[in-house]
Amino acid sequence: MYVARVLYPVNVLGIGNRVGIWTSICKHKCIGCSNPELWESNESQKVSVKDLFNTIKQINNYKKIDGFTITGGDPFYQVKDLRKLIDKLLLISDDIIIYTGFTIEELKRENDEDINYILNHIAVLIDGRYVEELNDNSFMVGSSNQRKLILNEKYKEVYESYFASNTNQIQNFMLDDGIVSVGIHSKDFDEKVRKEFINKNEKQK
Ligand code: SF4
């Protein structure tokens, strides 16, 4: 499986302290995508589902994992491995959110055993391509055409209330090779960061 990063605790893409998993590969190529570096995979990102789960188990040994958010890229471009991964994650929590550029109708139309299995075992699917003109900073979606579909009845109430009562937040992770900014960014996010950077530099002069 091609996985670009695994972060914990992610608090801005679902309830509680979550493991965020960013898979590589996406062929939707939406204009304005915030993760174009994940459209292609590279060999350094290749990991077996077993090794990936071992890393997650290490986190679980020391910290509480409330759920998982899998995004990318589009995780459904690696559907066989995604199913295997879901099977493992369910041993820890069934609060699993997946982001995909496909609509649920497109996924179901495939009539694929692995896809159907995944849809039957996750809590929430956030579906649809990103449409720049429809980016209105709605909670947890890049653009307003994307839907937050609660697929597990058990989570209906809790996620309906969570979606209704929260707004987008950004969470920054310091990594060895820089900062990763997690969350749904507003359309003018890059511009704001650029301005802040310039202001800071000017004040330091
Ligand atoms: S589906 Fe998501 S990751 Fe893929 S191009 Fe669109 S916004 Fe980017």
GROMACS .gro file of C-alpha atoms and ligand atoms in nm:
model
  213
    1MET     CA    1   0.000   0.000   0.000
    2TYR     CA    2   0.124   0.352  -0.073
    3VAL     CA    3   0.094   0.573   0.234
    4ALA     CA    4   0.243   0.922   0.248
    5ARG     CA    5   0.194   0.989   0.618
    6VAL     CA    6   0.039   0.873   0.941
    7LEU     CA    7  -0.027   1.133   1.211
    8TYR     CA    8  -0.159   1.118   1.567
    9PRO     CA    9  -0.348   1.276   1.739
   10VAL     CA   10  -0.555   1.432   1.463
   11ASN     CA   11  -0.840   1.626   1.627
   12VAL     CA   12  -0.981   1.827   1.342
   13LEU     CA   13  -1.107   1.557   1.104
   14GLY     CA   14  -1.350   1.364   1.321
   15ILE     CA   15  -1.425   1.305   1.686
   16GLY     CA   16  -1.152   1.266   1.947
   17ASN     CA   17  -0.789   1.167   1.913
   18ARG     CA   18  -0.764   0.998   1.577
   19VAL     CA   19  -0.500   0.839   1.364
   20GLY     CA   20  -0.492   1.021   1.031
   21ILE     CA   21  -0.372   0.816   0.735
   22TRP     CA   22  -0.286   0.988   0.406
   23THR     CA   23  -0.268   0.746   0.116
   24SER     CA   24  -0.102   0.832  -0.214
   25ILE     CA   25  -0.251   0.811  -0.563
   26CYS     CA   26  -0.537   1.017  -0.694
   27LYS     CA   27  -0.644   1.042  -1.055
   28HIS     CA   28  -0.928   1.290  -1.008
   29LYS     CA   29  -0.686   1.580  -1.034
   30CYS     CA   30  -0.933   1.839  -0.902
   31ILE     CA   31  -0.832   2.199  -0.973
   32GLY     CA   32  -0.718   2.363  -0.648
   33CYS     CA   33  -0.653   2.029  -0.469
   34SER     CA   34  -0.463   2.094  -0.147
   35ASN     CA   35  -0.262   1.771  -0.172
   36PRO     CA   36  -0.138   1.747  -0.534
   37GLU     CA   37   0.187   1.596  -0.405
   38LEU     CA   38  -0.019   1.286  -0.327
   39TRP     CA   39  -0.151   1.233  -0.680
   40GLU     CA   40   0.139   1.001  -0.759
   41SER     CA   41   0.295   0.736  -0.541
   42ASN     CA   42   0.663   0.668  -0.496
   43GLU     CA   43   0.844   0.358  -0.379
   44SER     CA   44   0.954   0.518  -0.052
   45GLN     CA   45   0.586   0.532   0.047
   46LYS     CA   46   0.528   0.160  -0.005
   47VAL     CA   47   0.435  -0.023   0.314
   48SER     CA   48   0.260  -0.353   0.381
   49VAL     CA   49  -0.074  -0.337   0.557
   50LYS     CA   50   0.082  -0.552   0.827
   51ASP     CA   51   0.365  -0.304   0.892
   52LEU     CA   52   0.129  -0.009   0.879
   53PHE     CA   53  -0.096  -0.173   1.134
   54ASN     CA   54   0.202  -0.256   1.355
   55THR     CA   55   0.283   0.116   1.366
   56ILE     CA   56  -0.076   0.192   1.461
   57LYS     CA   57  -0.067  -0.078   1.728
   58GLN     CA   58   0.241   0.092   1.874
   59ILE     CA   59   0.040   0.414   1.910
   60ASN     CA   60  -0.249   0.218   2.058
   61ASN     CA   61  -0.018   0.065   2.320
   62TYR     CA   62   0.049   0.406   2.473
   63LYS     CA   63  -0.235   0.637   2.368
   64LYS     CA   64  -0.609   0.617   2.328
   65ILE     CA   65  -0.722   0.598   1.967
   66ASP     CA   66  -1.080   0.721   1.926
   67GLY     CA   67  -1.100   0.659   1.555
   68PHE     CA   68  -0.935   0.679   1.216
   69THR     CA   69  -0.955   0.925   0.930
   70ILE     CA   70  -0.826   0.799   0.598
   71THR     CA   71  -0.770   1.051   0.325
   72GLY     CA   72  -0.518   1.121   0.055
   73GLY     CA   73  -0.493   1.105  -0.237
   74ASP     CA   74  -0.796   0.890  -0.283
   75PRO     CA   75  -0.787   0.571  -0.072
   76PHE     CA   76  -1.022   0.395  -0.317
   77TYR     CA   77  -0.741   0.377  -0.575
   78GLN     CA   78  -0.593   0.104  -0.353
   79VAL     CA   79  -0.911  -0.076  -0.275
   80LYS     CA   80  -0.774  -0.424  -0.202
   81ASP     CA   81  -0.524  -0.295   0.050
   82LEU     CA   82  -0.779  -0.052   0.188
   83ARG     CA   83  -1.012  -0.340   0.266
   84LYS     CA   84  -0.730  -0.528   0.440
   85LEU     CA   85  -0.645  -0.216   0.639
   86ILE     CA   86  -1.007  -0.159   0.742
   87ASP     CA   87  -1.024  -0.515   0.868
   88LYS     CA   88  -0.727  -0.447   1.093
   89LEU     CA   89  -0.843  -0.105   1.212
   90LEU     CA   90  -1.177  -0.251   1.317
   91LEU     CA   91  -0.986  -0.442   1.585
   92ILE     CA   92  -0.928  -0.101   1.751
   93SER     CA   93  -1.225   0.115   1.649
   94ASP     CA   94  -1.507   0.118   1.396
   95ASP     CA   95  -1.517   0.498   1.402
   96ILE     CA   96  -1.356   0.516   1.060
   97ILE     CA   97  -1.397   0.813   0.827
   98ILE     CA   98  -1.285   0.789   0.465
   99TYR     CA   99  -1.248   1.077   0.222
  100THR     CA  100  -1.286   0.995  -0.146
  101GLY     CA  101  -1.316   1.189  -0.470
  102PHE     CA  102  -1.566   0.932  -0.600
  103THR     CA  103  -1.933   0.972  -0.515
  104ILE     CA  104  -2.093   0.689  -0.323
  105GLU     CA  105  -2.309   0.619  -0.630
  106GLU     CA  106  -1.996   0.575  -0.843
  107LEU     CA  107  -1.847   0.341  -0.585
  108LYS     CA  108  -2.163   0.130  -0.557
  109ARG     CA  109  -2.196   0.113  -0.935
  110GLU     CA  110  -1.867  -0.078  -0.944
  111ASN     CA  111  -2.046  -0.366  -0.771
  112ASP     CA  112  -1.713  -0.465  -0.624
  113GLU     CA  113  -1.698  -0.694  -0.323
  114ASP     CA  114  -1.412  -0.504  -0.157
  115ILE     CA  115  -1.572  -0.163  -0.207
  116ASN     CA  116  -1.904  -0.285  -0.070
  117TYR     CA  117  -1.728  -0.440   0.228
  118ILE     CA  118  -1.555  -0.112   0.308
  119LEU     CA  119  -1.877   0.088   0.278
  120ASN     CA  120  -2.052  -0.158   0.507
  121HIS     CA  121  -1.789  -0.131   0.779
  122ILE     CA  122  -1.701   0.236   0.813
  123ALA     CA  123  -1.875   0.509   1.011
  124VAL     CA  124  -1.861   0.798   0.764
  125LEU     CA  125  -1.782   0.848   0.396
  126ILE     CA  126  -1.702   1.198   0.273
  127ASP     CA  127  -1.753   1.180  -0.099
  128GLY     CA  128  -1.715   1.373  -0.420
  129ARG     CA  129  -1.450   1.568  -0.604
  130TYR     CA  130  -1.327   1.904  -0.486
  131VAL     CA  131  -1.483   2.196  -0.675
  132GLU     CA  132  -1.292   2.517  -0.612
  133GLU     CA  133  -1.590   2.747  -0.684
  134LEU     CA  134  -1.791   2.563  -0.419
  135ASN     CA  135  -1.534   2.603  -0.143
  136ASP     CA  136  -1.735   2.788   0.122
  137ASN     CA  137  -1.538   2.658   0.421
  138SER     CA  138  -1.817   2.414   0.518
  139PHE     CA  139  -1.716   2.195   0.809
  140MET     CA  140  -1.495   1.900   0.716
  141VAL     CA  141  -1.548   1.928   0.341
  142GLY     CA  142  -1.337   2.106   0.082
  143SER     CA  143  -1.639   2.214  -0.123
  144SER     CA  144  -2.012   2.216  -0.060
  145ASN     CA  145  -2.092   1.944  -0.319
  146GLN     CA  146  -1.911   1.690  -0.099
  147ARG     CA  147  -2.133   1.497   0.139
  148LYS     CA  148  -2.073   1.366   0.490
  149LEU     CA  149  -2.254   1.033   0.470
  150ILE     CA  150  -2.303   0.849   0.798
  151LEU     CA  151  -2.303   0.486   0.695
  152ASN     CA  152  -2.313   0.318   1.034
  153GLU     CA  153  -2.644   0.369   1.218
  154LYS     CA  154  -2.460   0.345   1.550
  155TYR     CA  155  -2.285   0.676   1.474
  156LYS     CA  156  -2.587   0.861   1.330
  157GLU     CA  157  -2.671   1.074   1.632
  158VAL     CA  158  -2.319   1.146   1.747
  159TYR     CA  159  -2.190   1.246   1.403
  160GLU     CA  160  -2.501   1.445   1.312
  161SER     CA  161  -2.448   1.649   1.625
  162TYR     CA  162  -2.070   1.677   1.565
  163PHE     CA  163  -2.119   1.796   1.206
  164ALA     CA  164  -2.383   2.047   1.312
  165SER     CA  165  -2.190   2.202   1.600
  166ASN     CA  166  -1.833   2.243   1.477
  167THR     CA  167  -1.638   2.466   1.243
  168ASN     CA  168  -1.313   2.401   1.061
  169GLN     CA  169  -0.993   2.417   1.262
  170ILE     CA  170  -0.634   2.380   1.149
  171GLN     CA  171  -0.382   2.165   1.334
  172ASN     CA  172  -0.011   2.193   1.261
  173PHE     CA  173   0.228   1.901   1.307
  174MET     CA  174   0.602   1.965   1.329
  175LEU     CA  175   0.785   1.692   1.139
  176ASP     CA  176   1.154   1.641   1.069
  177ASP     CA  177   1.113   1.776   0.716
  178GLY     CA  178   0.880   2.068   0.793
  179ILE     CA  179   0.530   2.151   0.909
  180VAL     CA  180   0.219   1.963   0.797
  181SER     CA  181  -0.098   2.164   0.829
  182VAL     CA  182  -0.398   1.936   0.882
  183GLY     CA  183  -0.763   2.031   0.840
  184ILE     CA  184  -0.986   2.194   0.585
  185HIS     CA  185  -0.823   2.510   0.460
  186SER     CA  186  -1.015   2.809   0.335
  187LYS     CA  187  -0.971   2.911  -0.028
  188ASP     CA  188  -0.745   3.201   0.068
  189PHE     CA  189  -0.535   2.998   0.315
  190ASP     CA  190  -0.216   3.000   0.104
  191GLU     CA  191  -0.247   3.375   0.050
  192LYS     CA  192  -0.298   3.436   0.425
  193VAL     CA  193   0.009   3.226   0.514
  194ARG     CA  194   0.215   3.410   0.253
  195LYS     CA  195   0.109   3.750   0.395
  196GLU     CA  196   0.176   3.641   0.753
  197PHE     CA  197   0.520   3.518   0.649
  198ILE     CA  198   0.601   3.849   0.476
  199ASN     CA  199   0.474   4.050   0.778
  200LYS     CA  200   0.683   3.844   1.017
  201ASN     CA  201   0.994   3.888   0.802
  202GLU     CA  202   0.939   4.262   0.775
  203LYS     CA  203   0.899   4.298   1.153
  204GLN     CA  204   1.227   4.111   1.203
  205LYS     CA  205   1.417   4.348   0.971
  206SF4     S1  206  -1.007   1.387  -0.493
  206SF4    FE1  207  -0.907   1.495  -0.327
  206SF4     S2  208  -0.691   1.435  -0.341
  206SF4    FE2  209  -0.788   1.383  -0.534
  206SF4     S3  210  -0.749   1.557  -0.666
  206SF4    FE3  211  -0.950   1.585  -0.573
  206SF4     S4  212  -0.911   1.709  -0.392
  206SF4    FE4  213  -0.716   1.623  -0.455
   0.00000   0.00000   0.00000
